[in-house]
CSV table of C-alpha atoms in Angstrom, one decimal:
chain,number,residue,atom,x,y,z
S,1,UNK,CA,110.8,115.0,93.9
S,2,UNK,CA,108.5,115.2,97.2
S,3,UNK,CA,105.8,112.9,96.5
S,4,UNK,CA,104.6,109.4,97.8
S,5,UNK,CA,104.6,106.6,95.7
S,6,UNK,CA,101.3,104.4,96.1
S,7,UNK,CA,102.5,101.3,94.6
S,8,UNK,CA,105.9,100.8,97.3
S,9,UNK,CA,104.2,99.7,100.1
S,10,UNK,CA,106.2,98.3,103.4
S,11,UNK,CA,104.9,95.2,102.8
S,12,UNK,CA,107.4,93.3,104.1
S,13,UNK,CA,110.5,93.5,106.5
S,14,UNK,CA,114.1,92.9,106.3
S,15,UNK,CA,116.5,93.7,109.6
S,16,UNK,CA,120.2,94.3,109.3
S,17,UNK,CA,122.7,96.0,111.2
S,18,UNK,CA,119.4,97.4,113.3
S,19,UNK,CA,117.9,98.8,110.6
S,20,UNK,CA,114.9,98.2,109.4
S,21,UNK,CA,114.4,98.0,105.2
S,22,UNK,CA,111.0,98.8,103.6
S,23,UNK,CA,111.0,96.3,101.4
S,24,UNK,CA,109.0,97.6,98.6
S,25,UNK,CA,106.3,94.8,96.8
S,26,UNK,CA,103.0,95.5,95.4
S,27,UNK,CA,103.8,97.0,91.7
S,28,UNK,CA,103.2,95.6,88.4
S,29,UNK,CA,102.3,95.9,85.3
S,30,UNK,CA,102.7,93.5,81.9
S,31,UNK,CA,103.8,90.3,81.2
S,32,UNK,CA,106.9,88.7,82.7
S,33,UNK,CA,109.3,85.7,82.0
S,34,UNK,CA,112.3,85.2,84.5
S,35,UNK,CA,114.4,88.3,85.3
S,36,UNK,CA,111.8,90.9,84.3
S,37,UNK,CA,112.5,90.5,80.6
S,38,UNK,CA,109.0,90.7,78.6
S,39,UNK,CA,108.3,88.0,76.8
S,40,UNK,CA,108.2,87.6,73.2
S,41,UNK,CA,110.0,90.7,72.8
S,42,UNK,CA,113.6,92.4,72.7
S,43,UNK,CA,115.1,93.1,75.7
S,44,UNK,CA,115.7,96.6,75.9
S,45,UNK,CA,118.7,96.4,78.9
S,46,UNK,CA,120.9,96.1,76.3
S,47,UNK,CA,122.1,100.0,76.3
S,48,UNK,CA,122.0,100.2,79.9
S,49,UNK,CA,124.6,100.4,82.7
S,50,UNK,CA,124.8,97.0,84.2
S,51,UNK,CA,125.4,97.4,88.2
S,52,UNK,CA,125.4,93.2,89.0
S,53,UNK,CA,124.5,90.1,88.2
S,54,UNK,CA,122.6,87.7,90.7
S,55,UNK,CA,120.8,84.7,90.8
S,56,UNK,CA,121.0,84.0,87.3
S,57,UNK,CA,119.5,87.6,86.7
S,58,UNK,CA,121.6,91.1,85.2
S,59,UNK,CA,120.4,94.4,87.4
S,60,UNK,CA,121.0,97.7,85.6
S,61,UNK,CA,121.9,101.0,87.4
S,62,UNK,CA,118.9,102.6,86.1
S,63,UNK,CA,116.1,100.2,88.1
S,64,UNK,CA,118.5,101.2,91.1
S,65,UNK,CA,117.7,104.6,91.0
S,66,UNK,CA,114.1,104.2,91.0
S,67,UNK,CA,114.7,102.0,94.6
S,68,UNK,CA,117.0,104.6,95.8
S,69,UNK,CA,114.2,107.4,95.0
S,70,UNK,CA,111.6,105.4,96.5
S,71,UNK,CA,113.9,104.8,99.5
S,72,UNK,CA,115.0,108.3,100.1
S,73,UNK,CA,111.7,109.9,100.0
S,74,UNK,CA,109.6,107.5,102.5
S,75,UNK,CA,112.9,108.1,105.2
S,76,UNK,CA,112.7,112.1,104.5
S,77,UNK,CA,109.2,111.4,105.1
S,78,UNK,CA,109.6,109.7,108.2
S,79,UNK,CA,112.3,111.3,109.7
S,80,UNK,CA,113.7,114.5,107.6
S,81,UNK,CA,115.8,115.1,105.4
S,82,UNK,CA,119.1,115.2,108.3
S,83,UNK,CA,118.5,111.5,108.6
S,84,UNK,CA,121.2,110.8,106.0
S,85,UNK,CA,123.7,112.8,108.3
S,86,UNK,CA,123.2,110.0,111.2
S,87,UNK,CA,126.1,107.6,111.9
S,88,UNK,CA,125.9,104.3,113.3
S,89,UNK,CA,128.2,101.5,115.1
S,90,UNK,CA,128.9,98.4,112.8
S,91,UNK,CA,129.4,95.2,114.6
S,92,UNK,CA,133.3,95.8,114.2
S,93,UNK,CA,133.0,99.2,115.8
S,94,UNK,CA,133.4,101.0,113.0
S,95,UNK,CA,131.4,104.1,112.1
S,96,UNK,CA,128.8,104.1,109.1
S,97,UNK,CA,126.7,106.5,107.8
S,98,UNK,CA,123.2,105.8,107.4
S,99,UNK,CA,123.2,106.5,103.6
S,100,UNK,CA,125.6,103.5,103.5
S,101,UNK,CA,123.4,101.4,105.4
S,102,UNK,CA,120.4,101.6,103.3
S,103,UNK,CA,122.4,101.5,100.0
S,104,UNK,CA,123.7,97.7,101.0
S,105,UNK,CA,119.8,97.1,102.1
S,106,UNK,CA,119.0,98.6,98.3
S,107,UNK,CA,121.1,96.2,97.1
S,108,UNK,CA,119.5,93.0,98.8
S,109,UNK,CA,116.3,94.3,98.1
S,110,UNK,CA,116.9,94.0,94.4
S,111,UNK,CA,118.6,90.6,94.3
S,112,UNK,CA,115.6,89.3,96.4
S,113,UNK,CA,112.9,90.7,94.0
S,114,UNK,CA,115.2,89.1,91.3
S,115,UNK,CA,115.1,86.1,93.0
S,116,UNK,CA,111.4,86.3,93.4
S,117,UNK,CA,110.2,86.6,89.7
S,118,UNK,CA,112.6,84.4,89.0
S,119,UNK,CA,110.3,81.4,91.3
S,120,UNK,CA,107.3,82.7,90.4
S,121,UNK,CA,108.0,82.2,86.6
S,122,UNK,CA,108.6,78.4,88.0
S,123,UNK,CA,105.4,78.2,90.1
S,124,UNK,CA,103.8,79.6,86.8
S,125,UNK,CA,102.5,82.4,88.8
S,126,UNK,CA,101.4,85.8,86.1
S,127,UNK,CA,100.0,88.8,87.2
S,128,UNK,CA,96.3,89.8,85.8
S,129,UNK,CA,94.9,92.2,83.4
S,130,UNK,CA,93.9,94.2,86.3
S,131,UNK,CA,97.0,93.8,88.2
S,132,UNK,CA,98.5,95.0,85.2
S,133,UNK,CA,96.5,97.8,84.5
S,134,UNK,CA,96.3,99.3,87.8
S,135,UNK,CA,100.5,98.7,88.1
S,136,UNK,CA,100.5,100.5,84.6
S,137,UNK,CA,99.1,103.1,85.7
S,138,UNK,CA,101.4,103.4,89.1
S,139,UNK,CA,104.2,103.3,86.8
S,140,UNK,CA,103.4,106.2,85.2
S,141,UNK,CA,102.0,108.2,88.0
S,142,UNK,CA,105.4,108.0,89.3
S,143,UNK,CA,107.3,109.0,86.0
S,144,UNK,CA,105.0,112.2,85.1
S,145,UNK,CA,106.0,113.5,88.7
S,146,UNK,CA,109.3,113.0,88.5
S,147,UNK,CA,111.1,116.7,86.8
S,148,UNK,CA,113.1,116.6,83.5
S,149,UNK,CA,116.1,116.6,85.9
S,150,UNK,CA,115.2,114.0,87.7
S,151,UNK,CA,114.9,111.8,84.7
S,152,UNK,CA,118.2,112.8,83.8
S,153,UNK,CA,119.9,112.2,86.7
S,154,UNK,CA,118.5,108.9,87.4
S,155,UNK,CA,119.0,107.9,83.5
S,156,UNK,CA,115.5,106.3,83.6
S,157,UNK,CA,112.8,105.9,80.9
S,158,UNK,CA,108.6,104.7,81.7
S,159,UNK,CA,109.3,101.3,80.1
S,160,UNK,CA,112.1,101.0,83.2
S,161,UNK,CA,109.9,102.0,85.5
S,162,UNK,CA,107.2,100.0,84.3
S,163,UNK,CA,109.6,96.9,84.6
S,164,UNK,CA,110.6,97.9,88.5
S,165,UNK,CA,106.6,97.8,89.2
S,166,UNK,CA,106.2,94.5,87.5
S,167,UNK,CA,108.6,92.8,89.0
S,168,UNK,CA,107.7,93.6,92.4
S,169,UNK,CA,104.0,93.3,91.9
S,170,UNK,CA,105.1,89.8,90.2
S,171,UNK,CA,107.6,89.2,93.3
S,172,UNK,CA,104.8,89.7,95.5
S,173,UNK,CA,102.8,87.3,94.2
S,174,UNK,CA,105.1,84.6,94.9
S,175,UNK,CA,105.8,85.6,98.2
S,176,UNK,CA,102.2,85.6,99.4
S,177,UNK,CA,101.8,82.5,97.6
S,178,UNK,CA,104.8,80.9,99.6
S,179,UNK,CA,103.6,82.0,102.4
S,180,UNK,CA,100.2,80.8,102.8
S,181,UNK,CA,101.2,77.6,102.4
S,182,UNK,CA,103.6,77.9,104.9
S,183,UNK,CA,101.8,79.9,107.7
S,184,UNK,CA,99.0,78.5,110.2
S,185,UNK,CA,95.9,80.4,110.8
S,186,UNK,CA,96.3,82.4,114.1
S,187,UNK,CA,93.1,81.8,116.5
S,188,UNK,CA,90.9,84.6,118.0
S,189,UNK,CA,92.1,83.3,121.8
S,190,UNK,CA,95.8,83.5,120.6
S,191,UNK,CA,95.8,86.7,119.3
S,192,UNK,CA,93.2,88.3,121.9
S,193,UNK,CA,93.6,91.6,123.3
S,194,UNK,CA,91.2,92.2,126.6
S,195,UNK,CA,90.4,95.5,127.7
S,196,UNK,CA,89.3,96.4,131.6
S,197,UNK,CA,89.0,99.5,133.7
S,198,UNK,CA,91.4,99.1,136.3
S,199,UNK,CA,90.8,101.3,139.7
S,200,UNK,CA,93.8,101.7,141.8
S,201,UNK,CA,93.8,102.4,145.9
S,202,UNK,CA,97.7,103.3,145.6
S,203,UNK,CA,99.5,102.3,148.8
S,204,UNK,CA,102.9,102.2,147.8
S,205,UNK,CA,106.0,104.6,147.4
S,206,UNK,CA,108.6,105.3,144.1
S,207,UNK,CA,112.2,105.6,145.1
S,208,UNK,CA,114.7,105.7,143.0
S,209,UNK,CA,112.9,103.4,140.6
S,210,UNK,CA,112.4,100.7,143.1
S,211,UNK,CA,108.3,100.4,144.0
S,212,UNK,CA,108.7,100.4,147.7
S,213,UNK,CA,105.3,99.4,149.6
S,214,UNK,CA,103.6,101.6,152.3
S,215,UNK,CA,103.6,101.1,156.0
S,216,UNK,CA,101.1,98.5,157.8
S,217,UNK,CA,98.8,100.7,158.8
S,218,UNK,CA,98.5,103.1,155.8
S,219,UNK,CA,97.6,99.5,153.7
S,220,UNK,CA,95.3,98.6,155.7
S,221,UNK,CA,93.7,101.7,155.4
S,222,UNK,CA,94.1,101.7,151.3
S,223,UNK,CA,92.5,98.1,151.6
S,224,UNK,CA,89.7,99.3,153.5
S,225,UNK,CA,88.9,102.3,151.5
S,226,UNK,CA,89.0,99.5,148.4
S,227,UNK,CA,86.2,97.0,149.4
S,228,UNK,CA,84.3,100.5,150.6
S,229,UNK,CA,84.8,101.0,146.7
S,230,UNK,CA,83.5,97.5,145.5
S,231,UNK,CA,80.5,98.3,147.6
S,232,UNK,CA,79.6,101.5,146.7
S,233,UNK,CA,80.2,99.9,142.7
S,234,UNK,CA,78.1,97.1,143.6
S,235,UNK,CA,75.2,99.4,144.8
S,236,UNK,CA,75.6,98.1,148.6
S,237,UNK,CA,74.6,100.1,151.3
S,238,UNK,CA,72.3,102.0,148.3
S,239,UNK,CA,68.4,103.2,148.9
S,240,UNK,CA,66.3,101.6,146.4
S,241,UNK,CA,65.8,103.0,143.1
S,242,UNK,CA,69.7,104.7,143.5
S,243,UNK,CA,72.0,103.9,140.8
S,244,UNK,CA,75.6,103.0,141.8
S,245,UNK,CA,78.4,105.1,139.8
S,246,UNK,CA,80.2,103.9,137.7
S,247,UNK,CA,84.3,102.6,138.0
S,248,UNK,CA,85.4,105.9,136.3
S,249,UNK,CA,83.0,107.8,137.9
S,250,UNK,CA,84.2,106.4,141.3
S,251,UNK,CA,87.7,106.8,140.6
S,252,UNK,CA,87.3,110.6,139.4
S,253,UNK,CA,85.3,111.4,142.1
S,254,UNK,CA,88.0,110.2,145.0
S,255,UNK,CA,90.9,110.9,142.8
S,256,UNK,CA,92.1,108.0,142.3
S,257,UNK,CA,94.5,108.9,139.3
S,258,UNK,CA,96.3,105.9,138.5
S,259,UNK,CA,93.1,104.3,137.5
S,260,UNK,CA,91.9,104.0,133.7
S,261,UNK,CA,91.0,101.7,130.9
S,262,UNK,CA,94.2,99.3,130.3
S,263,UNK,CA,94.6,96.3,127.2
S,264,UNK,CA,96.3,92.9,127.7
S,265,UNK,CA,97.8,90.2,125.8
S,266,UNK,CA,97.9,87.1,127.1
S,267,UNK,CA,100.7,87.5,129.9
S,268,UNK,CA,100.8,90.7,129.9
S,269,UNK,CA,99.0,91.5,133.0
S,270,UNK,CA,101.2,88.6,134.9
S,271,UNK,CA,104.1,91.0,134.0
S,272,UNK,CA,102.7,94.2,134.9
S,273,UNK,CA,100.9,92.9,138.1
S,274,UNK,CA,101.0,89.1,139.1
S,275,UNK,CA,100.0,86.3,138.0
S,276,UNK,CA,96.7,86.5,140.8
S,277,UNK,CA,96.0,89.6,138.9
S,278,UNK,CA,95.5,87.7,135.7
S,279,UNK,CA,93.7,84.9,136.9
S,280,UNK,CA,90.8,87.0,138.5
S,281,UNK,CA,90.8,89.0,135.2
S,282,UNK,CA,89.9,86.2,132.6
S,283,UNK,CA,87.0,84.9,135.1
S,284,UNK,CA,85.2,88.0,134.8
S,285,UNK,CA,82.4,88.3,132.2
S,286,UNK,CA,82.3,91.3,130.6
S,287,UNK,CA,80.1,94.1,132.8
S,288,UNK,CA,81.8,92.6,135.5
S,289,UNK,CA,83.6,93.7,138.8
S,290,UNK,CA,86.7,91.4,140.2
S,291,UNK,CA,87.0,91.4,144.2
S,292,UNK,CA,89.8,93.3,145.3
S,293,UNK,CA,93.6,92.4,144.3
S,294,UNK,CA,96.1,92.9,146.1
S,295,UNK,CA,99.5,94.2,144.4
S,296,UNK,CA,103.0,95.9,144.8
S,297,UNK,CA,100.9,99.0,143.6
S,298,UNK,CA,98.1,98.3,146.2
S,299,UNK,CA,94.8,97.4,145.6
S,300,UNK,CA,92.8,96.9,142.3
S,301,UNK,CA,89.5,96.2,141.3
S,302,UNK,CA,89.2,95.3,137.9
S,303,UNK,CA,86.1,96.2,135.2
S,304,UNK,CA,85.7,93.8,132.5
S,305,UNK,CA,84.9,95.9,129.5
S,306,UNK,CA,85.5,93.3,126.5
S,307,UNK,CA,87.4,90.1,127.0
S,308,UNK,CA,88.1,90.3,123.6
S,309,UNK,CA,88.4,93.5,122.1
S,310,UNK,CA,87.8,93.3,118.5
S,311,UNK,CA,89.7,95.8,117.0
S,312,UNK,CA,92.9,95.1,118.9
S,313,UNK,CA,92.4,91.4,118.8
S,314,UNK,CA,92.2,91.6,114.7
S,315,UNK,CA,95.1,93.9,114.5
S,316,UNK,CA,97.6,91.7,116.9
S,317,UNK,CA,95.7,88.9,114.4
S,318,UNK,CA,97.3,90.2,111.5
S,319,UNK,CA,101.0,91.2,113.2
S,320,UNK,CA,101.2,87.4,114.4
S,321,UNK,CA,100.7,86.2,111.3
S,322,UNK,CA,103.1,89.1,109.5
S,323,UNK,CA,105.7,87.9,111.9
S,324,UNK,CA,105.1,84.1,110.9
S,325,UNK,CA,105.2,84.8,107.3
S,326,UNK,CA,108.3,86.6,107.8
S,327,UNK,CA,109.6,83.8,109.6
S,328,UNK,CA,108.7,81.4,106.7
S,329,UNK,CA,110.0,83.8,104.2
S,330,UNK,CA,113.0,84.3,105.9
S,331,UNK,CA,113.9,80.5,106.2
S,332,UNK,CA,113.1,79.3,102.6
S,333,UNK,CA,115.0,82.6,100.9
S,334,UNK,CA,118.3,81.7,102.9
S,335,UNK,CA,117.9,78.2,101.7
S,336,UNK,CA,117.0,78.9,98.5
S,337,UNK,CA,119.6,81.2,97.7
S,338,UNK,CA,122.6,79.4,99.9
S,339,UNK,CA,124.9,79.2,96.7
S,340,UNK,CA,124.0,82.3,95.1
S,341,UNK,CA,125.2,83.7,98.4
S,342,UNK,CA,128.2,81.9,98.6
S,343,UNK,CA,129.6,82.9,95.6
S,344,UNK,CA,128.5,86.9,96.3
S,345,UNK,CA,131.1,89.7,97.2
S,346,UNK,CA,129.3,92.8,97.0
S,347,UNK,CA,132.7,94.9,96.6
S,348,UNK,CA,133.7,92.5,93.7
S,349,UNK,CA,130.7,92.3,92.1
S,350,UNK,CA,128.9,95.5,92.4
S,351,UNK,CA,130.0,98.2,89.5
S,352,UNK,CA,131.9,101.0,91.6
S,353,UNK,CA,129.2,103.2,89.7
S,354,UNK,CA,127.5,102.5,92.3
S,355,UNK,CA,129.4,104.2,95.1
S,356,UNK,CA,128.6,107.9,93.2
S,357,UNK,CA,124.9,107.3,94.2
S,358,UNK,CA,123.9,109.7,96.9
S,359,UNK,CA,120.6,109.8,98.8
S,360,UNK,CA,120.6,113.2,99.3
């Protein structure tokens, strides 16, 4: 099957061994009770191929197949179908294939979205009858393109796929629950993202990756040509009525190449150029020339364009607070699940069905 499933969405992040796990919430559909059995009525598992036990919950082999589907196509997607060919280092220095790697991450991803239906039913958290229709629907979009073979081989029916999309639709409700409670709102000034011109007299050398600075005389000469450049920005020196070029039009015009529009986070300029550089930057008002700076590169004079540029500033916004909530996740899952985890051995307690799975 080569198609995209809407309703597993990298929500979420998990990292181990380097790698980084989609970890696939936002599907749903009916009515849950703890463990993704549907309340009121018999639970169909009973004929299935159980693969482990966790947290109080049974996972069958057939819900596995529908993560290692998922899983196989959005890394094809991403990176072709030789990825599963690629070996990598383990801590111990030992070699293992890729394939290997996201299997034990397809494993953790279940056991967490196990764990997760299993709070929400205790924070009384349900999923709507639009949440439930629209995960329905998911569901069986994903089913009807899936081939007869397909089924086959994966041993899957709708009503288990239906299950895997509430029970992450359901576990994501209780994650985003968790964290907003846990996460402080991120500021506009914390997050903000600035963006300037920045004109650049070079007068320095590259050597060997060491930034090397010119000669005396040749930076004096780069210093004079950048206040002659201020002026003529400025308009000094201009008749009346003349209009003074603009920053990129003066740096095209002398070809001054190393010029163009840059963004900052906070401390990012420090890093890149000095702390003066930085300074002078957030004291300009936007329209704004800065007098000349003086770096290891030479000498800058910086346009304000938009202190705060919105875009940017909203999208850095929303990864500060993605990493936060990860953070908060992160903490009260290992807590929560210290004694599950204590009393897990994957090689024990995973059916050695399992190692016959293959991602490609």
């Amino acid at each position: 099957m080569k198609q995209n499933e809407k309703g597993l969405v990298n929500r979420k992040s998990t990292i181990k061994k380097g790698i980084v796990f989609l970890l696939f919430i936002t599907m749903a559909a009916g009515i849950l009770s703890a463990c993704g059995k549907k309340s009121g009525g018999e639970d169909s598992s009973k004929e299935r191929v159980k693969l482990f036990s966790y947290y109080g919950c049974d996972v069958y082999l057939d819900e596995a197949m529908i993560y290692a589907k998922a899983i196989e196509e959005s890394y094809e997607a991403a990176y072709g179908e030789d990825i599963w060919n690629i070996t990598y280092e383990a801590t111990d220095g030992s070699k293992v294939k890729f394939e290997e790697l996201i299997k034990e991450e397809t494993i953790e991803q279940m056991k967490m979205v196990k764990v997760m239906i299993t709070t929400a039913e205790e924070e009384e958290i349900a999923l709507t009858e639009e949440e439930q229709e629209e995960m329905g629907q998911q569901a069986k979009t994903f089913y009807e393109g899936l081939t007869d073979q397909q089924i086959e081989e994966m041993g899957i029916s709708l009503e288990v796929v239906v299950r895997v999309y509430e029970e992450n639709r359901l576990a994501d409700k209780a994650y985003e629950k968790l964290v907003a409670d846990k996460v402080r709102e991120i500021s506009d000034e914390e997050a903000r993202v600035t963006k300037v011109y920045d004109l650049l007299i070079p007068a320095y050398d590259y050597m060997e990756g060491v930034v090397l600075p010119l000669g005396e005389e040749e930076r004096q000469q780069a210093y004079t040509d950048a206040q002659a450049a201020l002026d003529a920005l400025n308009g000094v020196g201009l008749e009346e009525g003349m209009v003074p070029p603009t920053i990129e039009e003066y740096a095209k015009t002398y070809g001054y190449n190393e010029s163009g529009e840059l963004y900052f986070e906070k401390g990012d300029a420090t890093a890149k150029y000095g702390e003066e550089y930085e300074t002078k930057m957030y004291e300009l008002s936007e329209g704004q020339y800065s007098s000349v700076i003086e770096t290891k590169y030479g000498y800058h004079i910086i346009y304000m364009i938009s202190l705060t540029e919105e875009e940017k500033t909203a999208q850095r916004k929303a990864e500060m607070v993605e990493e936060l909530e990860r953070e908060a996740f992160e903490a009260y899952y290992q807590d929560l699940t210290s004694d599950a985890q204590k009393k897990w051995n994957a090689k024990r307690d995973i059916n050695t069905v399992w190692d016959e799975v293959s991602f490609y």
